[in-house]
Amino acid sequence: MPHLATTYAAVNALISLGGEKSLPSINRSKVYTFLKCMKDPSGAFRMHDAGEIDVRACYTAISVASILNILDDELLQNVGNYILSCQTYEGGIAGEPGSEAHGGYTFCGLAAMILINEADRLDLDALIGWVVFRQGVEGGFQGRTNKLVDGCYSFWQGGVFALLRRFHSIIGESPTPVDQRGAECSIDNTQTTTASDVSEGDGSSDEISSQGDEHCHFQHREREPLFHSIALQRYLLLCSQDPRGGLRDKLRKPRDYYHTCYCLSGLSICQHSWLKDEDSSPLPRAVLGPYSNVLEPVHPVFNIVLDRYHEAHEFFSRS
């Protein structure tokens, strides 16, 4: 049975492979037909025929349609209204209306709203406040309030910061960091922080502006980081990394491909999200451990290595 999650994973895998055989192998016409069949009258999408309707389905459908350049008004209709109805009193986004705010659904909802240019409809202040307090004392992120931290949320929650910090079309001004008492923190962009500070890097970041399509153009603006990057890298490398290879949820949990993927994606977000432009390399003080730990940068919306994203964008824009 065709399924939106596996469609999303397969399209991303083919784009990650890249090249003259992989990209043309995607039958965009049939993918579009499948996406239309999964469209629900509420504006959301179903994961599969007669399957569940949730924010994850909205993101996977919109992400696939956007990267393949098949996104149209029919697919876009009322998606934003459905996602907006899933933002909870806590500030995060739930899988469906009335459920609990969740890290995975918060990323999916925000990323989908970015792609349809409706992110400013969300209560972004509340969303930022909720995600900020999901980083635990261990350095990792929890997926929900009062839950244990999990390595995969280094991307699902950490990726939210990359989205909010990079896309200036979503927020008109820099989000204000908060300290652990909930008070606003002052920002001094003239100072340089070190890896031992709460924030990583030199306090600068770039932004990407959406120009009416899925291609993102980097611009510059300095901001203080909103999460403890070095602490998150420490959790990933010391707790999530299995000495035999691969990564996992936490200590005493088995390694698996899912956590290996999203722990590595979160590690890349930590290392690259503050850079002024996509061609720069992280400064050594922004990287925990030897500089050989530096990973390829990923696109924060699609979670695809950047050079493969650019190749796919160029290919599907022509076809």
Tab-separated table of C-alpha atoms in Angstrom:
chain	number	residue	atom	x	y	z
A	1	MET	CA	0.000	0.000	0.000
A	2	PRO	CA	1.457	3.424	-0.912
A	3	HIS	CA	2.133	5.550	2.172
A	4	LEU	CA	3.115	9.202	2.622
A	5	ALA	CA	5.928	8.480	5.080
A	6	THR	CA	7.604	5.974	2.783
A	7	THR	CA	7.004	8.249	-0.209
A	8	TYR	CA	8.768	11.064	1.648
A	9	ALA	CA	11.645	8.775	2.654
A	10	ALA	CA	12.006	7.319	-0.851
A	11	VAL	CA	12.029	10.730	-2.556
A	12	ASN	CA	14.618	12.035	-0.082
A	13	ALA	CA	16.717	8.893	-0.578
A	14	LEU	CA	16.654	9.251	-4.372
A	15	ILE	CA	17.575	12.936	-4.087
A	16	SER	CA	20.390	12.002	-1.688
A	17	LEU	CA	21.696	9.539	-4.272
A	18	GLY	CA	21.406	12.226	-6.961
A	19	GLY	CA	22.697	11.974	-10.489
A	20	GLU	CA	21.308	11.444	-13.966
A	21	LYS	CA	19.711	8.074	-13.171
A	22	SER	CA	18.237	8.701	-9.737
A	23	LEU	CA	16.383	11.993	-10.200
A	24	PRO	CA	14.634	11.138	-13.517
A	25	SER	CA	13.467	7.837	-12.006
A	26	ILE	CA	10.856	9.677	-9.894
A	27	ASN	CA	7.493	9.621	-11.678
A	28	ARG	CA	6.230	13.026	-10.615
A	29	SER	CA	2.876	12.651	-12.353
A	30	LYS	CA	2.008	9.505	-10.403
A	31	VAL	CA	3.304	11.018	-7.167
A	32	TYR	CA	1.009	13.997	-7.727
A	33	THR	CA	-1.964	11.692	-8.342
A	34	PHE	CA	-1.206	9.857	-5.097
A	35	LEU	CA	-0.940	13.120	-3.133
A	36	LYS	CA	-4.312	14.267	-4.473
A	37	CYS	CA	-5.868	10.953	-3.406
A	38	MET	CA	-4.505	11.480	0.118
A	39	LYS	CA	-5.964	14.998	0.364
A	40	ASP	CA	-8.789	15.208	2.911
A	41	PRO	CA	-11.728	17.672	2.751
A	42	SER	CA	-10.463	19.178	6.033
A	43	GLY	CA	-7.394	20.434	4.152
A	44	ALA	CA	-5.063	17.904	5.777
A	45	PHE	CA	-3.726	14.669	4.301
A	46	ARG	CA	-4.088	10.977	5.132
A	47	MET	CA	-0.978	8.879	5.564
A	48	HIS	CA	-2.460	6.150	3.347
A	49	ASP	CA	-5.809	5.045	1.955
A	50	ALA	CA	-8.305	5.175	4.872
A	51	GLY	CA	-5.357	5.995	7.151
A	52	GLU	CA	-4.806	8.544	9.906
A	53	ILE	CA	-4.983	12.290	9.317
A	54	ASP	CA	-2.305	14.327	11.085
A	55	VAL	CA	0.353	17.033	10.830
A	56	ARG	CA	2.996	14.460	9.866
A	57	ALA	CA	0.944	13.649	6.762
A	58	CYS	CA	0.685	17.355	5.929
A	59	TYR	CA	4.452	17.835	6.150
A	60	THR	CA	5.424	14.741	4.179
A	61	ALA	CA	2.938	15.571	1.418
A	62	ILE	CA	3.904	19.249	1.165
A	63	SER	CA	7.629	18.480	1.405
A	64	VAL	CA	7.457	15.954	-1.439
A	65	ALA	CA	5.310	18.240	-3.594
A	66	SER	CA	7.596	21.205	-2.961
A	67	ILE	CA	10.914	19.493	-3.689
A	68	LEU	CA	9.461	17.847	-6.835
A	69	ASN	CA	7.981	21.173	-8.000
A	70	ILE	CA	4.412	19.828	-8.206
A	71	LEU	CA	2.866	21.907	-5.409
A	72	ASP	CA	-0.314	23.640	-6.577
A	73	ASP	CA	-3.398	25.368	-5.145
A	74	GLU	CA	-5.357	22.122	-4.911
A	75	LEU	CA	-2.758	20.540	-2.631
A	76	LEU	CA	-2.343	23.763	-0.645
A	77	GLN	CA	-6.034	24.312	0.072
A	78	ASN	CA	-6.721	24.668	3.819
A	79	VAL	CA	-3.502	22.908	4.897
A	80	GLY	CA	-2.561	25.963	6.938
A	81	ASN	CA	-5.933	26.039	8.681
A	82	TYR	CA	-5.552	22.427	9.768
A	83	ILE	CA	-2.006	22.908	11.104
A	84	LEU	CA	-3.050	26.087	12.904
A	85	SER	CA	-5.829	24.137	14.656
A	86	CYS	CA	-3.173	21.767	16.031
A	87	GLN	CA	-1.109	24.399	17.889
A	88	THR	CA	-1.776	23.861	21.600
A	89	TYR	CA	-1.976	26.125	24.637
A	90	GLU	CA	1.639	25.148	25.426
A	91	GLY	CA	2.863	26.643	22.154
A	92	GLY	CA	3.976	23.446	20.446
A	93	ILE	CA	2.048	21.645	17.727
A	94	ALA	CA	0.141	18.396	18.218
A	95	GLY	CA	-0.435	15.614	15.716
A	96	GLU	CA	-4.119	16.442	15.489
A	97	PRO	CA	-6.498	18.965	17.089
A	98	GLY	CA	-6.927	18.423	20.830
A	99	SER	CA	-3.802	16.311	21.325
A	100	GLU	CA	-0.593	17.090	23.238
A	101	ALA	CA	2.196	19.269	21.813
A	102	HIS	CA	4.951	17.055	20.421
A	103	GLY	CA	8.438	17.750	19.065
A	104	GLY	CA	8.080	15.769	15.864
A	105	TYR	CA	4.744	17.315	14.990
A	106	THR	CA	6.005	20.781	15.917
A	107	PHE	CA	8.828	20.469	13.386
A	108	CYS	CA	6.476	19.029	10.772
A	109	GLY	CA	3.890	21.742	11.306
A	110	LEU	CA	6.363	24.623	11.226
A	111	ALA	CA	8.242	23.247	8.205
A	112	ALA	CA	4.997	22.743	6.284
A	113	MET	CA	3.834	26.266	7.153
A	114	ILE	CA	7.167	27.598	5.881
A	115	LEU	CA	6.737	25.802	2.574
A	116	ILE	CA	3.224	27.219	2.070
A	117	ASN	CA	4.284	30.697	3.263
A	118	GLU	CA	1.846	30.770	6.201
A	119	ALA	CA	4.208	30.405	9.172
A	120	ASP	CA	3.367	33.908	10.407
A	121	ARG	CA	-0.140	32.625	11.244
A	122	LEU	CA	1.317	30.527	14.069
A	123	ASP	CA	1.936	31.943	17.543
A	124	LEU	CA	5.702	31.865	17.064
A	125	ASP	CA	6.511	33.426	20.439
A	126	ALA	CA	4.654	30.629	22.211
A	127	LEU	CA	6.206	28.022	19.924
A	128	ILE	CA	9.734	29.275	20.643
A	129	GLY	CA	9.047	29.325	24.385
A	130	TRP	CA	7.820	25.744	24.329
A	131	VAL	CA	10.765	24.379	22.301
A	132	VAL	CA	13.387	26.265	24.357
A	133	PHE	CA	12.302	24.485	27.523
A	134	ARG	CA	12.383	21.029	25.937
A	135	GLN	CA	16.190	20.873	26.240
A	136	GLY	CA	16.914	18.840	29.355
A	137	VAL	CA	19.711	18.973	31.912
A	138	GLU	CA	21.368	16.088	30.038
A	139	GLY	CA	21.778	18.368	27.024
A	140	GLY	CA	19.385	16.422	24.811
A	141	PHE	CA	15.823	17.337	23.887
A	142	GLN	CA	12.619	15.737	25.100
A	143	GLY	CA	9.713	15.313	22.701
A	144	ARG	CA	6.970	16.303	25.143
A	145	THR	CA	6.682	18.026	28.497
A	146	ASN	CA	7.904	15.876	31.416
A	147	LYS	CA	9.249	13.115	29.166
A	148	LEU	CA	12.765	11.701	28.922
A	149	VAL	CA	15.228	13.120	26.407
A	150	ASP	CA	15.755	11.203	23.156
A	151	GLY	CA	18.539	11.579	20.594
A	152	CYS	CA	16.185	11.862	17.613
A	153	TYR	CA	14.735	15.099	19.011
A	154	SER	CA	18.094	16.749	18.453
A	155	PHE	CA	16.738	17.225	14.928
A	156	TRP	CA	12.988	17.460	15.518
A	157	GLN	CA	13.425	20.093	18.243
A	158	GLY	CA	16.862	21.459	17.307
A	159	GLY	CA	15.733	21.762	13.701
A	160	VAL	CA	12.958	24.122	14.796
A	161	PHE	CA	15.621	26.597	15.910
A	162	ALA	CA	17.351	26.301	12.539
A	163	LEU	CA	14.056	27.113	10.812
A	164	LEU	CA	13.208	30.031	13.074
A	165	ARG	CA	16.711	31.499	12.886
A	166	ARG	CA	17.219	31.130	9.146
A	167	PHE	CA	13.937	32.070	7.505
A	168	HIS	CA	13.376	35.812	7.816
A	169	SER	CA	10.123	35.613	5.855
A	170	ILE	CA	8.612	33.794	8.847
A	171	ILE	CA	9.530	36.267	11.569
A	172	GLY	CA	10.052	39.955	10.981
A	173	GLU	CA	12.652	40.354	13.721
A	174	SER	CA	15.073	38.312	15.764
A	175	PRO	CA	13.393	36.089	18.385
A	176	THR	CA	14.413	37.079	21.898
A	177	PRO	CA	16.210	34.345	23.850
A	178	VAL	CA	14.883	33.520	27.307
A	179	ASP	CA	16.810	32.390	30.347
A	180	GLN	CA	15.791	29.454	32.527
A	181	ARG	CA	13.518	31.711	34.621
A	182	GLY	CA	11.572	32.711	31.507
A	183	ALA	CA	12.984	36.254	31.527
A	184	GLU	CA	14.127	37.911	28.318
A	185	CYS	CA	17.876	37.943	27.774
A	186	SER	CA	19.719	40.924	26.385
A	187	ILE	CA	21.591	40.468	23.123
A	188	ASP	CA	25.017	41.898	22.441
A	189	ASN	CA	26.117	40.924	18.952
A	190	THR	CA	29.519	42.559	19.420
A	191	GLN	CA	30.683	39.874	21.837
A	192	THR	CA	32.072	36.485	20.930
A	193	THR	CA	31.099	33.378	22.852
A	194	THR	CA	33.063	30.171	23.234
A	195	ALA	CA	32.192	26.504	23.325
A	196	SER	CA	32.104	26.648	27.118
A	197	ASP	CA	29.390	29.292	27.040
A	198	VAL	CA	25.698	28.497	26.891
A	199	SER	CA	25.661	29.362	23.186
A	200	GLU	CA	27.896	28.169	20.403
A	201	GLY	CA	29.810	30.032	17.726
A	202	ASP	CA	30.191	33.754	17.387
A	203	GLY	CA	26.542	34.684	17.883
A	204	SER	CA	25.947	35.159	14.191
A	205	SER	CA	23.638	33.385	11.806
A	206	ASP	CA	22.347	33.644	8.292
A	207	GLU	CA	18.783	33.616	7.184
A	208	ILE	CA	17.046	32.253	4.177
A	209	SER	CA	14.273	34.189	2.532
A	210	SER	CA	11.518	32.445	0.636
A	211	GLN	CA	10.959	34.033	-2.770
A	212	GLY	CA	7.667	32.410	-3.717
A	213	ASP	CA	9.100	28.949	-4.447
A	214	GLU	CA	10.855	26.237	-2.521
A	215	HIS	CA	14.359	27.544	-3.287
A	216	CYS	CA	15.873	29.415	-0.358
A	217	HIS	CA	18.285	32.340	-0.715
A	218	PHE	CA	20.706	33.066	2.087
A	219	GLN	CA	20.845	36.513	3.665
A	220	HIS	CA	22.692	37.778	6.724
A	221	ARG	CA	21.541	38.770	10.192
A	222	GLU	CA	23.207	38.237	13.550
A	223	ARG	CA	21.386	36.500	16.367
A	224	GLU	CA	22.104	34.845	19.659
A	225	PRO	CA	21.572	31.068	19.531
A	226	LEU	CA	18.469	29.842	21.305
A	227	PHE	CA	19.729	26.480	22.536
A	228	HIS	CA	22.876	25.023	24.119
A	229	SER	CA	24.615	23.569	21.076
A	230	ILE	CA	27.703	22.187	22.805
A	231	ALA	CA	25.590	20.429	25.449
A	232	LEU	CA	23.478	18.833	22.715
A	233	GLN	CA	26.592	17.684	20.842
A	234	ARG	CA	27.917	16.204	24.089
A	235	TYR	CA	24.711	14.228	24.611
A	236	LEU	CA	24.754	12.933	21.027
A	237	LEU	CA	28.419	11.901	21.033
A	238	LEU	CA	28.651	10.494	24.561
A	239	CYS	CA	25.164	9.104	25.212
A	240	SER	CA	23.515	8.478	21.836
A	241	GLN	CA	26.571	7.126	20.025
A	242	ASP	CA	27.005	3.360	20.230
A	243	PRO	CA	30.698	2.384	20.570
A	244	ARG	CA	30.110	-0.324	17.943
A	245	GLY	CA	28.766	2.205	15.437
A	246	GLY	CA	25.392	3.831	14.872
A	247	LEU	CA	23.352	6.007	17.196
A	248	ARG	CA	20.429	5.486	19.548
A	249	ASP	CA	17.742	7.092	21.680
A	250	LYS	CA	19.805	7.015	24.896
A	251	LEU	CA	22.133	4.810	26.937
A	252	ARG	CA	21.042	1.160	27.237
A	253	LYS	CA	18.801	1.502	24.169
A	254	PRO	CA	19.562	-0.409	20.943
A	255	ARG	CA	21.021	1.403	17.951
A	256	ASP	CA	18.841	1.672	14.841
A	257	TYR	CA	18.757	3.413	11.479
A	258	TYR	CA	16.045	5.885	12.474
A	259	HIS	CA	17.968	7.279	15.439
A	260	THR	CA	21.239	7.143	13.511
A	261	CYS	CA	19.687	9.347	10.806
A	262	TYR	CA	18.105	11.938	13.080
A	263	CYS	CA	20.924	12.069	15.636
A	264	LEU	CA	23.364	12.803	12.805
A	265	SER	CA	20.972	15.378	11.314
A	266	GLY	CA	20.688	17.056	14.716
A	267	LEU	CA	24.465	17.039	15.092
A	268	SER	CA	24.788	18.752	11.707
A	269	ILE	CA	22.216	21.364	12.746
A	270	CYS	CA	24.273	22.058	15.891
A	271	GLN	CA	27.454	22.578	13.920
A	272	HIS	CA	26.103	24.602	10.987
A	273	SER	CA	22.978	26.528	12.006
A	274	TRP	CA	24.857	29.655	13.150
A	275	LEU	CA	26.967	30.128	9.993
A	276	LYS	CA	26.692	33.305	7.940
A	277	ASP	CA	26.489	31.472	4.619
A	278	GLU	CA	26.123	27.908	3.436
A	279	ASP	CA	29.646	27.753	1.979
A	280	SER	CA	31.360	28.504	5.298
A	281	SER	CA	32.801	25.876	7.597
A	282	PRO	CA	32.100	25.860	11.343
A	283	LEU	CA	34.725	27.428	13.570
A	284	PRO	CA	36.570	24.869	15.705
A	285	ARG	CA	35.047	26.254	18.910
A	286	ALA	CA	31.561	25.439	17.575
A	287	VAL	CA	32.445	21.763	17.222
A	288	LEU	CA	32.713	19.430	20.193
A	289	GLY	CA	35.681	17.088	19.911
A	290	PRO	CA	38.105	16.893	16.983
A	291	TYR	CA	37.307	18.885	13.870
A	292	SER	CA	36.895	15.585	12.020
A	293	ASN	CA	33.486	15.426	13.743
A	294	VAL	CA	32.136	18.097	11.349
A	295	LEU	CA	29.274	16.776	9.202
A	296	GLU	CA	27.826	17.953	5.905
A	297	PRO	CA	25.213	20.734	6.294
A	298	VAL	CA	21.595	19.712	5.750
A	299	HIS	CA	18.695	21.770	4.448
A	300	PRO	CA	16.652	22.546	7.579
A	301	VAL	CA	13.243	22.035	5.912
A	302	PHE	CA	13.868	18.896	3.858
A	303	ASN	CA	16.713	17.311	5.884
A	304	ILE	CA	18.703	16.676	2.712
A	305	VAL	CA	22.421	17.406	2.376
A	306	LEU	CA	22.605	20.899	0.877
A	307	ASP	CA	24.486	20.145	-2.322
A	308	ARG	CA	22.023	17.353	-3.158
A	309	TYR	CA	19.116	19.699	-2.451
A	310	HIS	CA	20.524	22.280	-4.868
A	311	GLU	CA	21.042	19.626	-7.539
A	312	ALA	CA	17.438	18.422	-7.162
A	313	HIS	CA	16.039	21.937	-7.111
A	314	GLU	CA	17.792	22.788	-10.344
A	315	PHE	CA	16.729	19.518	-12.006
A	316	PHE	CA	13.038	19.683	-11.071
A	317	SER	CA	12.829	23.398	-11.888
A	318	ARG	CA	13.771	22.545	-15.483
A	319	SER	CA	11.420	19.591	-15.881
